[in-house]
Short mmCIF file of C-alpha atoms in Angstrom, two decimals:
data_model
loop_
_atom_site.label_atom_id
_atom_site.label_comp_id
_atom_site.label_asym_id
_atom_site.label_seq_id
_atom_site.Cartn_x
_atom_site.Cartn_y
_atom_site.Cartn_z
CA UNK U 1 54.48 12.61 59.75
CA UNK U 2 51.23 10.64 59.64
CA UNK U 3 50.32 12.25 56.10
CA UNK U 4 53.77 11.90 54.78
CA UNK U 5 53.65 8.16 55.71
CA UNK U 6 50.05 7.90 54.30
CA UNK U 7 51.05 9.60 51.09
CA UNK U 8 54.19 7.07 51.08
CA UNK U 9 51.77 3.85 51.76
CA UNK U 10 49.16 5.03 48.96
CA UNK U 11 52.39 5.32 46.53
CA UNK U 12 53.50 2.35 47.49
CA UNK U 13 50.71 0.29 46.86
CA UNK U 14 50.40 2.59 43.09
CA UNK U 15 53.93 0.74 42.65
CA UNK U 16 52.97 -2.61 43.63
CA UNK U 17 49.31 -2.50 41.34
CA UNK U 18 52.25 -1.60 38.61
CA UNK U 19 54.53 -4.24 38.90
CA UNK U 20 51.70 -7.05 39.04
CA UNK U 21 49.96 -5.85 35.74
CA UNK U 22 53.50 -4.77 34.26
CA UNK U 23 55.98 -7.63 35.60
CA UNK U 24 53.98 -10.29 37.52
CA UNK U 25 51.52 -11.27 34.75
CA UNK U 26 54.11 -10.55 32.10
CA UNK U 27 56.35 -13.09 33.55
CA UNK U 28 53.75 -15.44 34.73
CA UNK U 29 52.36 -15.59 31.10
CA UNK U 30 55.49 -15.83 29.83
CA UNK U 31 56.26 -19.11 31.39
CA UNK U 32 52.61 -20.32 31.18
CA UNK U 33 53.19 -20.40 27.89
CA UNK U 34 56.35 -22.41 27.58
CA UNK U 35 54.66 -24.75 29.98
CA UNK U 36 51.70 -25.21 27.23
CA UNK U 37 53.85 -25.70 24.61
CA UNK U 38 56.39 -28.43 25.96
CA UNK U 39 52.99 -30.44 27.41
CA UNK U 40 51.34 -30.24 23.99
CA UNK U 41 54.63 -31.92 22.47
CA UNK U 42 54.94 -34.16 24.67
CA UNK U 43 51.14 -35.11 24.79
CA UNK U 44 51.31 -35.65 20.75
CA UNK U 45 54.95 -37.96 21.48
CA UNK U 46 52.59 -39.62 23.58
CA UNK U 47 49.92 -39.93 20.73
CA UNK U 48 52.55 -40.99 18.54
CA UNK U 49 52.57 -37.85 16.73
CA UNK U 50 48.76 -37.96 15.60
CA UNK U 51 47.50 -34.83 17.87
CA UNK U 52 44.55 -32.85 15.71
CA UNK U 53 43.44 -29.28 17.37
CA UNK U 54 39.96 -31.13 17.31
CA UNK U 55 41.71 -33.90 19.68
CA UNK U 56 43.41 -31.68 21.72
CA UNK U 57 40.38 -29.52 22.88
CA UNK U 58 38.70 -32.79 23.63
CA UNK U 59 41.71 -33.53 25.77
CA UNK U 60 41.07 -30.23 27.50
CA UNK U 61 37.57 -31.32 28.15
CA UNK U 62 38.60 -34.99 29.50
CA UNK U 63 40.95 -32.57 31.75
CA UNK U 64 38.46 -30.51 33.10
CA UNK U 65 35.96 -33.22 33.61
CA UNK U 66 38.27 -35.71 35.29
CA UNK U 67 38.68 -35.12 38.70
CA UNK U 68 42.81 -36.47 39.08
CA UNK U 69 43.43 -34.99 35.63
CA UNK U 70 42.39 -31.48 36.69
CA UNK U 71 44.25 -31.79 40.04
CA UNK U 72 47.17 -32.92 38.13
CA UNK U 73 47.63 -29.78 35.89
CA UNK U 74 46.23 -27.42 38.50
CA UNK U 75 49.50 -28.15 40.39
CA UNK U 76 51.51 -28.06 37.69
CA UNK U 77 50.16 -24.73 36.59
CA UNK U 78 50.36 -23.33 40.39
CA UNK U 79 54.52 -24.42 40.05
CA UNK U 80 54.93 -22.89 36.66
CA UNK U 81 53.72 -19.30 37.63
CA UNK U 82 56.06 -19.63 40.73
CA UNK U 83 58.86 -20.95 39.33
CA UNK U 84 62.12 -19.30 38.90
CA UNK U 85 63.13 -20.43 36.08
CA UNK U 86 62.09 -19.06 32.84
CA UNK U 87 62.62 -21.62 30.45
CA UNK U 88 63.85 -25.25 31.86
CA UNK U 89 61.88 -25.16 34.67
CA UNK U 90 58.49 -24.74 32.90
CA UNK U 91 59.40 -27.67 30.50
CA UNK U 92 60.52 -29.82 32.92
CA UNK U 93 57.00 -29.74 34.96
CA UNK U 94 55.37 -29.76 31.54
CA UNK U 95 57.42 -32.95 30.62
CA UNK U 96 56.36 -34.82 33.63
CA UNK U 97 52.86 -33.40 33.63
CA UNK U 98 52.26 -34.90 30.38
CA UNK U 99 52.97 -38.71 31.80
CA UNK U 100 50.89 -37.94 34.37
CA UNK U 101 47.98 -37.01 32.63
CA UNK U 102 48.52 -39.50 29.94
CA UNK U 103 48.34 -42.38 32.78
CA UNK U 104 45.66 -40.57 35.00
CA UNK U 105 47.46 -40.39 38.09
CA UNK U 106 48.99 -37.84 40.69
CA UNK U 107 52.86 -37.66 40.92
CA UNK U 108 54.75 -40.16 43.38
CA UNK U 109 56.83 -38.68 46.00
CA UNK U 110 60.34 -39.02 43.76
CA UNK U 111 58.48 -37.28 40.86
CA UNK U 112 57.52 -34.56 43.43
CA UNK U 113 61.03 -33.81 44.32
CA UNK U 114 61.54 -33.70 40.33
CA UNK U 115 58.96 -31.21 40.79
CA UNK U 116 59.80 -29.02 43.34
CA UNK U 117 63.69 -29.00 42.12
CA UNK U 118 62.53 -28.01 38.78
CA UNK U 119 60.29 -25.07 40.74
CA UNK U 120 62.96 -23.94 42.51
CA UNK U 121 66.27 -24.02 40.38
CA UNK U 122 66.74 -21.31 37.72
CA UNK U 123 67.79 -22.39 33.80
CA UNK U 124 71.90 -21.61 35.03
CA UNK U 125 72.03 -23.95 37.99
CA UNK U 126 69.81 -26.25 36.18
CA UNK U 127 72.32 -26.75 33.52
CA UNK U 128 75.31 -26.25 36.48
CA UNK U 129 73.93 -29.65 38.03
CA UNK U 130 73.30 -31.53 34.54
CA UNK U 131 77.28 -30.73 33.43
CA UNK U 132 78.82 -31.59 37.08
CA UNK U 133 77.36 -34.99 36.82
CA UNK U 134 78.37 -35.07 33.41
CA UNK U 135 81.60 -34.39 34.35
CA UNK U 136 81.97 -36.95 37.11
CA UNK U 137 80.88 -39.75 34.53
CA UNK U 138 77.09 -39.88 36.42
CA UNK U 139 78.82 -41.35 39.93
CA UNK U 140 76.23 -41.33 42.86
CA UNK U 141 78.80 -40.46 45.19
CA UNK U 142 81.46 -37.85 44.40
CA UNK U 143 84.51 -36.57 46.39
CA UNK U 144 84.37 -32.69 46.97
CA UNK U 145 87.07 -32.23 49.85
CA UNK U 146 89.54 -34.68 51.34
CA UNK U 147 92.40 -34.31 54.30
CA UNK U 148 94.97 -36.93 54.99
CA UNK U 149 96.83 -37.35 58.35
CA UNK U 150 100.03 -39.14 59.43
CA UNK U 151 100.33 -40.39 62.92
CA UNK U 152 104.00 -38.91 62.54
CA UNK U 153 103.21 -36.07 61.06
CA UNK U 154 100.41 -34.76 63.60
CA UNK U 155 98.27 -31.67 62.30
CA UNK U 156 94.99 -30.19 62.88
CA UNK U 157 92.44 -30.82 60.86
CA UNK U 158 89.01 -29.38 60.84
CA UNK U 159 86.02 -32.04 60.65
CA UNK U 160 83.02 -29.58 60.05
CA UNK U 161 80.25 -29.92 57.37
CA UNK U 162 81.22 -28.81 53.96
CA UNK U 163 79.42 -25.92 52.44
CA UNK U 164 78.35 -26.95 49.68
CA UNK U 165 76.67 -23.75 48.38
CA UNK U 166 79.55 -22.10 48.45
CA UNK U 167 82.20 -24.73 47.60
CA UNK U 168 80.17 -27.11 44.63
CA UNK U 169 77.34 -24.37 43.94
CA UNK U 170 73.91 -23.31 45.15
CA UNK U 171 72.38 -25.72 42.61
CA UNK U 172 73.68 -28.18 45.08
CA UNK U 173 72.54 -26.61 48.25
CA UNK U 174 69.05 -26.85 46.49
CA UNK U 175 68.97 -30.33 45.48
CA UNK U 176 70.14 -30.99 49.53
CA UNK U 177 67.33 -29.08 50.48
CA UNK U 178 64.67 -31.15 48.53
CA UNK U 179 66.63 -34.64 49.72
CA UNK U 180 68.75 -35.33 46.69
CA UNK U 181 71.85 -35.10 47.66
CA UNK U 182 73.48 -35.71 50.97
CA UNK U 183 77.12 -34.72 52.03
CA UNK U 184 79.03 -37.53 54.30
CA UNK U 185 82.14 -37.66 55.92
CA UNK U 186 84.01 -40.93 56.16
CA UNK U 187 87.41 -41.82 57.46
CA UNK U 188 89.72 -44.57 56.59
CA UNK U 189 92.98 -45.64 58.17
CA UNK U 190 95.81 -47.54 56.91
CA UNK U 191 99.02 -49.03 58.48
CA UNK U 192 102.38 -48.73 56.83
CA UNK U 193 105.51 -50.13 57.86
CA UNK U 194 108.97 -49.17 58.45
CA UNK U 195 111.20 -49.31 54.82
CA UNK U 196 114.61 -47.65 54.94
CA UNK U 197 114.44 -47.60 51.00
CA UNK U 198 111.87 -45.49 50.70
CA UNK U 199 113.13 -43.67 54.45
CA UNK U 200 110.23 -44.59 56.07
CA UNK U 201 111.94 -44.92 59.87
CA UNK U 202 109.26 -45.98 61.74
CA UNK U 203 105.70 -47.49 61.28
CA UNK U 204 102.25 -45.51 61.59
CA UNK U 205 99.20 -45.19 60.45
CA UNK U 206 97.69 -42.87 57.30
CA UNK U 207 94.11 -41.66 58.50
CA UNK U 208 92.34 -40.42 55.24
CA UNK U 209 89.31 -38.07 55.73
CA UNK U 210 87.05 -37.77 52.64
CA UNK U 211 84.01 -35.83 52.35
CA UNK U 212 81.41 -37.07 49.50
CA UNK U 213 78.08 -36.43 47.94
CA UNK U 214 75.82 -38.99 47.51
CA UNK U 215 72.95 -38.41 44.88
CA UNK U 216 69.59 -39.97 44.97
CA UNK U 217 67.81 -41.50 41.52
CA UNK U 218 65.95 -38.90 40.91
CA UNK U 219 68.66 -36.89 39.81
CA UNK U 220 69.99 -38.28 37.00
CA UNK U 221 66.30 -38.90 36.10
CA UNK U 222 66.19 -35.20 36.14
CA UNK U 223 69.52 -34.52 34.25
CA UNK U 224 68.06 -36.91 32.02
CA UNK U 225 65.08 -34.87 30.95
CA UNK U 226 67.16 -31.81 31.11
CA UNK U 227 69.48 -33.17 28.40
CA UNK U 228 66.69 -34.34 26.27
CA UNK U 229 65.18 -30.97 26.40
CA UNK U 230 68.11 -29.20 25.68
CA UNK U 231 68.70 -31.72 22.88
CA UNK U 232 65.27 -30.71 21.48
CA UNK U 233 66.05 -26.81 22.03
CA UNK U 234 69.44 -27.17 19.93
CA UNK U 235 67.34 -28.60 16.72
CA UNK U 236 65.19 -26.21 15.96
#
């Protein structure tokens, strides 16, 4: 047994070696390089157009040499080999890298979030989150689930916490965990009065349970650069 699981280990390991040449780097580079070429874009937009291969390895050099500017894409090139997505994801942290190292500074903690969202989401639920605020007009709080009870018309009604993976979409459950969107019950009541022409017999009171999400800025910021990026995808 102890060869067979040595022989098993040493295979094992033959398998792993493969997949990091084969898939790893493949998929690392792969992304590295969209990364690379949505920061030099958006370095030249920054340069109003006027980038010259001669400008941009001196940019590399100012890079290297400057102490914020190297931490700067260091962590931006740490996210883009561990990001899931393949495509948006790698733009996205090139997009914001390039303000950053335009105005020499590390990322505040909202551009962070950007950051880590655009890390963690894949291109589907990236797009998923940028057409279901589209849809809801760009509200910062949105209805998902509501219940409505009658005082004469007594019913259960289950006040637990929505799921919001599973009923608005894991895209959602990922901007939660990163702090961008919270969901919040709240409960309103309202009296109504007895009315024989509309057979209301006696009085009560309508108790309306509504459970919302409430999106922080940085989220539409983010939609925003999606859209713009998707914008620039669709022209060539």
């Amino acid at each position: 047994m102890e060869i067979i699981s040595s022989l098993l280990i040493d295979t094992a390991f033959e398998i792993l070696k493969h997949v990091k040449s084969s898939v790893v780097e493949k998929m690392s580079r792969r992304r590295a390089e969209v990364f690379l070429s949505e920061l030099l874009r958006k370095i030249t937009e920054f340069n109003k157009g006027s980038l010259s291969l001669k400008s941009i390895e001196t940019l590399l050099n100012e890079i290297i040499e400057d102490e914020v500017k190297a931490e700067v894409l260091f962590e931006a090139y740490r996210k883009v080999c561990l990001s899931t997505s393949s495509s948006l994801g790698p733009k996205i942290i090139a997009f914001m890298t390039a303000k950053l190292l335009t105005e020499r500074r590390l990322a505040t903690p909202e551009e962070e979030r950007i950051l880590l969202v655009a890390e963690m989401m894949n291109d589907a639920e990236m797009c998923s989150s940028a057409l279901f605020l589209m849809k809801n007009e760009g509200k910062n709080n949105i209805e998902i689930q509501k219940e409505i009870e009658d005082s004469n018309w007594p019913k259960t009604i289950q006040l637990s916490p929505v799921n919001i993976g599973r009923d608005v979409g894991n895209w959602c459950l990922k901007l939660a965990n990163c702090g961008l969107v919270s969901c919040e019950l709240t409960k309103r009541m309202f009296d109504y009065n007895e009315d024989s022409e509309i057979h209301i017999d006696i009085p009560g009171t309508i108790i309306e349970y509504s459970w919302q999400l409430y999106f922080e800025p940085e989220v539409f910021e983010l939609t925003r650069i999606i859209n713009e990026l998707k914008a620039i995808e669709s022209q060539k």
